[in-house]
Every structure is written in C-alpha cells, then in structure tokens.
Amino acid sequence: MRRNLEATIEAFPIAGLFTISRGSKTEAEVITCSISADGFSGRGECVPYRRYGETVEQVLADVLAVRPAIAAGANRIEIQSLMKPGAARNAVDCALWDLEAKLTGTPVAERLGVVPHPITTAFTLSLAEPDAMAAAAAQHAHRPLLKVKLGTTDDTSRMRAVREAAPASRIIVDANEGWTEQNLEEHLHVAQEMRIDLIEQPLPAGEDALLARIERLVPICADESVHATADLAGLRDRYDAVNIKLDKTGGLTEALHMKAEARRLGFGIMVGCMVGTSLAMAPAALLAQDVDYADLDGPLLLARDRQPGLDYEGSTLFPPPSALWG
C-alpha cells in the first residue's frame, strides 16, 4: 500500500499580541503534514521554534525529506531514527498515528488504552507591564488555572498584581529562562507568598545548576531544559516537574515513552504546547489525560482556529473528535 506525504505552511492570526520574555508575535506559523493511503488521510501539525534553531522553511524541508521513506513504508517506529526530535518529526509522527486510526478503524485513544474525558487547561497571560497583566488576570479570574508569562528583572510586582486580580485561581508562572542567579531567590520567595503552584524554567537551559543547591520554595518545572526521554535523568537534582511538548519530543510516540519515564523518576508532569491550532492540541489532549497540569490553550489564543476544532467550554477541554484527529 503506497503512501503519499504532503506538507504545507499555514498561518493563523493570534488574537492580539502574544508576548514572552524573548519577544512577541501576532500569528502562529505552522506546518501541516498529510499522509494518505488507500483513500484515507492522516494529519499532523507542528510549530517550528526559533529558540531551538528551527525555521519554518527548514522544518518544512525536513518533513518533505522523508517523503521517499514514507512512500516506501516507513512506520512510526522507523521514523524515530530517520528524523531527529523536534517539530518536523512531530508533524510526521502525528500524521501517521491519525492515518493508522483511519485505516484500522481503531481510534488512537483506544490503542493507548485511554478513555478520554474532559480536562482543565491552563490559560496563558502574556508578559506585559504589571497593570496590564492585572487587567488581563481580572478578565480571566473565573478560570481555575492561569499560566503567567514572566521573565524580567522585576517580576515581583507582576506576580503580586496578577494574584490580587485573580485571588481564587491557581497560578503557574513561566519565566522562559528570563530570571538570573541574582534575582532567583527573591522571585521564589514572592512566588511562595503569592501561592504560586509551579514555576517553569526560571534560569536558562544549561545554566540551571543553581537549582540543585537552593531551597526550591515552589516546585520548579523544566521546559527549555528538557526535550526528550534521554534528558530526564540528568535533571532530577534541579527540577520537580517536566513540561512535555510534542514539538520538542518529536511526536506522540516519543512523548509516551517520556511520560512513562518521567513518572518512574518521580517528576510531576505538565503537557504543554506551542501556540498552534486544534490539530496540534488533539494528540496532546490524549497524552494529558492523567497528568498534573495541562497547558493546551493554543486555540484559545488564536483569532481563527481550524474547523472542525476542539471544543472548549471556558477552561474545560473536551476530547478531540475523530473528524479532527485520531
């Protein structure tokens, strides 16, 4: 059965401006991969990320480079060695999962032994001045879980402003590598005072050894410091949790292994995302069924999503429909 791979670049406008410590953007550029066989087509989406040396053009080329291997019958297991972890492999891996489900008539959730149920996702507030972040927090104070982008030299005022505006919400803060050894402990103390649940990636990847030597007053989660299963063992002394993203692991196949090993090593688990459409969130929603934190709000940040898309009611994310993926 011959299979054909196609891939395209698509752009989806963001509702407003999405800002983190490294910059801002107004649209999500994604790559959509489609693999067809026997009258069926499976799809996957990835979001190239410059922080990891990825460009849209190069990731598209990497996806298209495996077209001959896919045509020759390469499966999900084989592409783990044919492609490196990252966005390109994610698109191909998820397209293969979707195609397998359609060819066999067996949903991905059933193959995973998962009975999918609605989950609560974090909702992300962009980095801004404290007053603006407080206003955004007040607008979304009804949500049970907020994720607050930080990463400046003075995030104490931002944490206080957001907590005052959203007194009942659980809060994750994400510094995106923006804190320093000089301000880390001050920020940790304020985070504890403000009842912050979790702090993501306070220090730059590769420059985070200090986290093993200080008292972690609030649990700390690795994001930029962890990509795939092989990274986990070396992080046990400095992180309490890990953020698993399909665009980092290179797809659902590796993410499942990473999740199991993270559990075995005693890490808390977040399943996160880049800013993408419902197609990118759908496989992650199955991965996130039983984790500590889900951060799969990508479509909520867009001005326009794919149709059909995922169903959200407030911060409740419902299982993906088969017409979308899986």
C-alpha atoms as one frame of an Amber mdcrd trajectory, in Angstrom:
protein
   0.000   0.000   0.000   1.740   3.125  -1.226   1.594   6.203   0.956   1.992
   9.811  -0.111   3.229  12.639   2.140   2.400  16.292   1.575   3.236  19.298
   3.761   2.306  22.959   3.686   2.962  26.137   5.679  -0.103  27.812   7.163
  -0.546  30.975   9.244  -3.237  31.570  11.856  -3.689  35.048  13.361  -3.300
  35.422  17.116  -5.997  37.330  18.969  -3.975  40.413  19.855  -0.306  40.024
  20.751   1.400  37.026  22.342   4.457  38.118  24.340   7.049  36.179  26.325
  10.489  37.175  27.602  12.061  36.536  24.185   9.664  38.636  22.119   6.182
  38.971  20.655   4.248  37.585  17.718   0.899  38.213  16.040   0.432  34.949
  14.143   1.149  31.257  14.540   3.082  29.807  11.619   2.539  26.059  11.490
   3.372  23.195   9.195   0.609  20.761   8.350   1.643  17.292   7.247  -0.757
  14.947   5.470  -0.061  11.281   4.726  -2.557   9.477   2.514  -3.068   5.819
   1.692  -5.915   3.665   0.399  -8.323   6.583   0.246  -7.630   7.790   3.793
  -5.549  10.721   5.004  -3.871  11.330   8.350  -2.775  14.772   9.518  -0.289
  16.234  11.964   0.724  19.792  12.815   3.918  21.248  14.201   5.112  24.703
  15.215   8.768  25.435  14.393  10.504  27.275  17.226  13.468  29.577  16.666
  14.687  29.106  20.250  15.577  25.559  19.218  17.199  26.571  15.943  14.138
  25.797  13.835  12.785  27.871  10.972   9.560  27.258   9.103  11.436  26.726
   5.844  13.918  24.226   7.291  11.285  22.247   9.172   9.163  22.032   6.015
  12.227  20.737   4.153  12.869  18.171   6.897   9.288  16.906   6.655   9.412
  16.637   2.878  12.799  14.889   3.049  11.175  11.748   4.466   8.626  11.536
   1.654  10.529   8.689  -0.081  10.845   6.747   3.186   7.134   7.175   3.925
   6.278   6.074   0.371   8.454   3.001   0.900   6.527   2.103   4.059   8.482
   3.658   6.950   6.356   3.497  10.094   6.260   5.477  13.321   8.981   3.385
  14.936  11.312   3.729  11.976  10.962   7.491  11.726  12.248   7.807  15.290
  15.695   7.019  13.898  15.192   8.617  10.483  14.330  12.012  11.977  15.700
  13.908  14.966  13.453  15.009  17.833  11.728  18.289  17.095   8.903  19.895
  15.201   9.345  18.116  11.860   9.166  14.640  13.346   6.156  15.660  15.399
   4.136  16.520  12.294   5.040  13.237  10.599   4.577  11.091  13.706   1.127
  12.513  14.484   0.049  12.188  10.843   0.999   8.510  10.977  -0.961   7.970
  14.204  -4.005   9.590  12.580  -3.625   7.570   9.378  -3.314   4.304  11.321
  -6.523   5.113  13.196  -8.399   5.758   9.964  -7.029   2.693   8.152  -7.781
   0.313  11.019 -10.964   1.921  12.321  -9.434   1.893  15.801  -9.206   5.324
  17.466  -5.843   6.394  18.872  -7.349   6.658  22.358  -8.410   3.006  22.197
  -4.940   1.952  21.046  -3.476   3.810  24.016  -5.924   2.207  26.426  -7.313
   5.627  27.297 -10.939   6.516  27.887 -10.736  10.245  27.128 -12.525  12.671
  29.409 -12.664  16.473  29.611  -9.603  18.078  31.198  -8.823  21.506  32.603
  -6.268  23.522  30.686  -4.271  26.490  31.873  -4.986  29.797  30.148  -1.932
  31.901  29.292  -1.496  35.584  30.087   1.157  37.342  28.007   4.040  39.274
  29.511   3.276  42.983  29.885   3.515  45.776  32.421   2.046  44.894  35.842
  -1.118  46.991  35.381  -1.879  45.404  32.032  -1.253  41.916  33.408  -3.539
  42.648  36.344  -6.274  43.726  33.939  -5.860  40.526  31.925  -5.888  38.429
  35.107  -9.088  40.136  36.265 -10.725  39.385  32.914  -9.862  35.696  33.320
 -10.145  35.393  37.105 -13.034  32.952  36.637 -10.638  30.405  35.156  -9.345
  27.767  37.600  -5.760  27.733  36.252  -3.757  30.623  34.823  -0.302  30.496
  33.283   1.501  33.822  33.589   4.390  34.722  31.308   7.254  36.417  33.163
  10.997  36.752  32.682  12.022  40.296  33.607  14.356  41.663  36.260  11.333
  42.653  38.323   8.619  40.036  38.267   7.712  40.507  41.905   5.321  43.336
  41.014   3.791  41.245  38.228   3.158  38.246  40.487   1.577  40.465  43.136
  -0.593  42.255  40.565  -1.860  39.043  38.999  -2.562  37.385  42.334  -4.513
  40.395  43.576  -6.592  40.411  40.392  -7.230  36.650  40.391  -7.333  35.638
  44.057  -9.038  32.269  43.548  -7.165  30.935  40.503  -4.289  28.516  40.704
  -1.296  30.122  39.015   1.714  28.804  37.108   4.414  31.312  36.250   6.709
  30.796  33.278   9.920  32.813  33.208  11.061  31.369  29.851  14.707  31.398
  31.055  14.419  35.075  31.973  15.498  35.068  35.638  19.089  35.212  36.867
  21.094  33.799  39.736  20.941  37.268  41.273  17.148  37.578  41.378  16.102
  33.929  41.577  15.690  33.615  45.328  13.802  36.896  45.662  11.381  35.750
  42.979  10.996  32.365  44.676  10.103  33.970  47.986   7.474  36.180  46.360
   6.124  33.220  44.398   5.668  31.316  47.645   3.987  34.320  49.252   1.629
  34.669  46.267   0.650  30.987  46.415   2.105  30.155  43.016   1.635  26.470
  42.169   4.581  25.975  39.838   7.453  27.906  38.244   8.546  26.992  34.731
  12.136  27.327  33.562  13.378  30.221  35.708  17.017  30.011  34.520  18.491
  29.436  31.062  18.876  25.839  29.931  22.426  24.708  30.601  22.847  27.390
  33.256  20.473  25.947  35.829  22.808  24.093  38.210  21.961  26.571  40.968
  18.518  24.983  41.212  20.143  21.919  42.766  21.757  23.959  45.545  18.929
  26.179  46.753  15.728  25.513  48.616  13.002  25.310  45.987  10.221  27.058
  47.881   7.846  26.463  44.955   8.071  23.400  42.684  10.105  24.102  39.558
   9.313  22.673  36.133  11.786  22.155  33.283  10.753  23.303  29.836  13.625
  24.527  27.666  15.949  22.233  29.654  14.081  19.056  28.696  13.184  17.787
  25.251  13.095  14.008  25.238  13.385  10.929  27.452  17.182  10.934  27.451
  17.236  14.353  29.158  15.291  13.324  32.243  17.840  11.530  34.409  20.223
  14.497  34.462  17.552  16.859  35.761  16.451  15.020  38.892  18.518  17.175
  41.241  17.200  20.519  40.000  13.620  20.140  38.778  10.438  18.833  40.359
   8.399  18.555  37.171   8.836  18.481  33.405   6.878  20.033  30.561   6.332
  17.523  27.753   5.602  19.134  24.397   5.165  17.148  21.206   7.129  19.745
  19.230  10.106  19.049  21.499   9.844  15.261  21.750   9.208  14.865  18.045
   5.739  13.445  18.309   3.356  11.383  20.381   5.403   8.185  20.106   8.407
   9.596  21.983   6.175  11.650  24.287   4.518   8.462  25.561   7.931   6.993
  26.441   8.992  10.262  28.066   5.845  10.465  30.151   6.305   6.919  31.452
   9.953   7.510  32.352   9.200  10.871  33.973   6.642   9.141  36.147   9.110
   6.409  37.050  11.677   9.016  38.112   9.153  10.853  40.280   8.684  14.020
  38.237   5.419  15.910  38.160   4.161  16.178  34.596   2.807  19.038  32.542
   1.724  18.533  28.954   2.216  21.812  27.150   2.087  23.278  23.666   3.322
  25.949  21.343   0.757  28.428  20.009  -0.951  26.279  17.396  -4.338  25.087
  16.227  -6.632  22.352  17.456  -4.849  19.873  15.184  -1.656  20.304  17.228
  -3.534  20.072  20.543  -5.534  16.919  19.738  -2.810  14.279  20.271  -1.513
  16.210  23.291  -5.011  16.140  24.782  -4.833  12.331  24.875  -1.354  12.437
  26.406  -2.630  14.845  29.073  -5.495  12.699  30.342  -3.846  11.841  33.662
  -1.134  14.442  34.222  -0.666  17.089  36.900  -1.052  20.096  34.605  -2.362
  20.556  31.078  -1.434  23.700  29.178  -3.231  23.209  25.874  -4.806  26.584
  25.279  -3.258  27.292  21.867  -6.587  27.606  20.019  -7.953  29.912  22.718
  -5.175  32.371  21.874  -5.993  32.432  18.155  -8.351  34.718  16.298  -9.174
  31.813  13.959  -8.838  28.068  14.500  -9.264  25.089  12.194 -12.717  23.664
  11.563 -13.669  21.311  12.946 -11.663  22.194  16.018 -11.523  21.183  19.641
 -14.422  22.021  21.901 -13.602  24.290  24.846 -16.045  25.457  27.498 -14.171
  28.056  29.489 -11.008  26.217  30.546 -12.502  22.760  30.024 -11.072  20.948
  27.006 -13.152  18.090  25.595 -11.656  15.038  23.840 -10.776  15.513  20.181
 -13.434  14.494  17.628 -12.329  11.890  15.105 -13.072  14.337  12.273 -10.202
  16.442  13.596  -7.650  13.775  14.530  -7.267  10.307  15.900
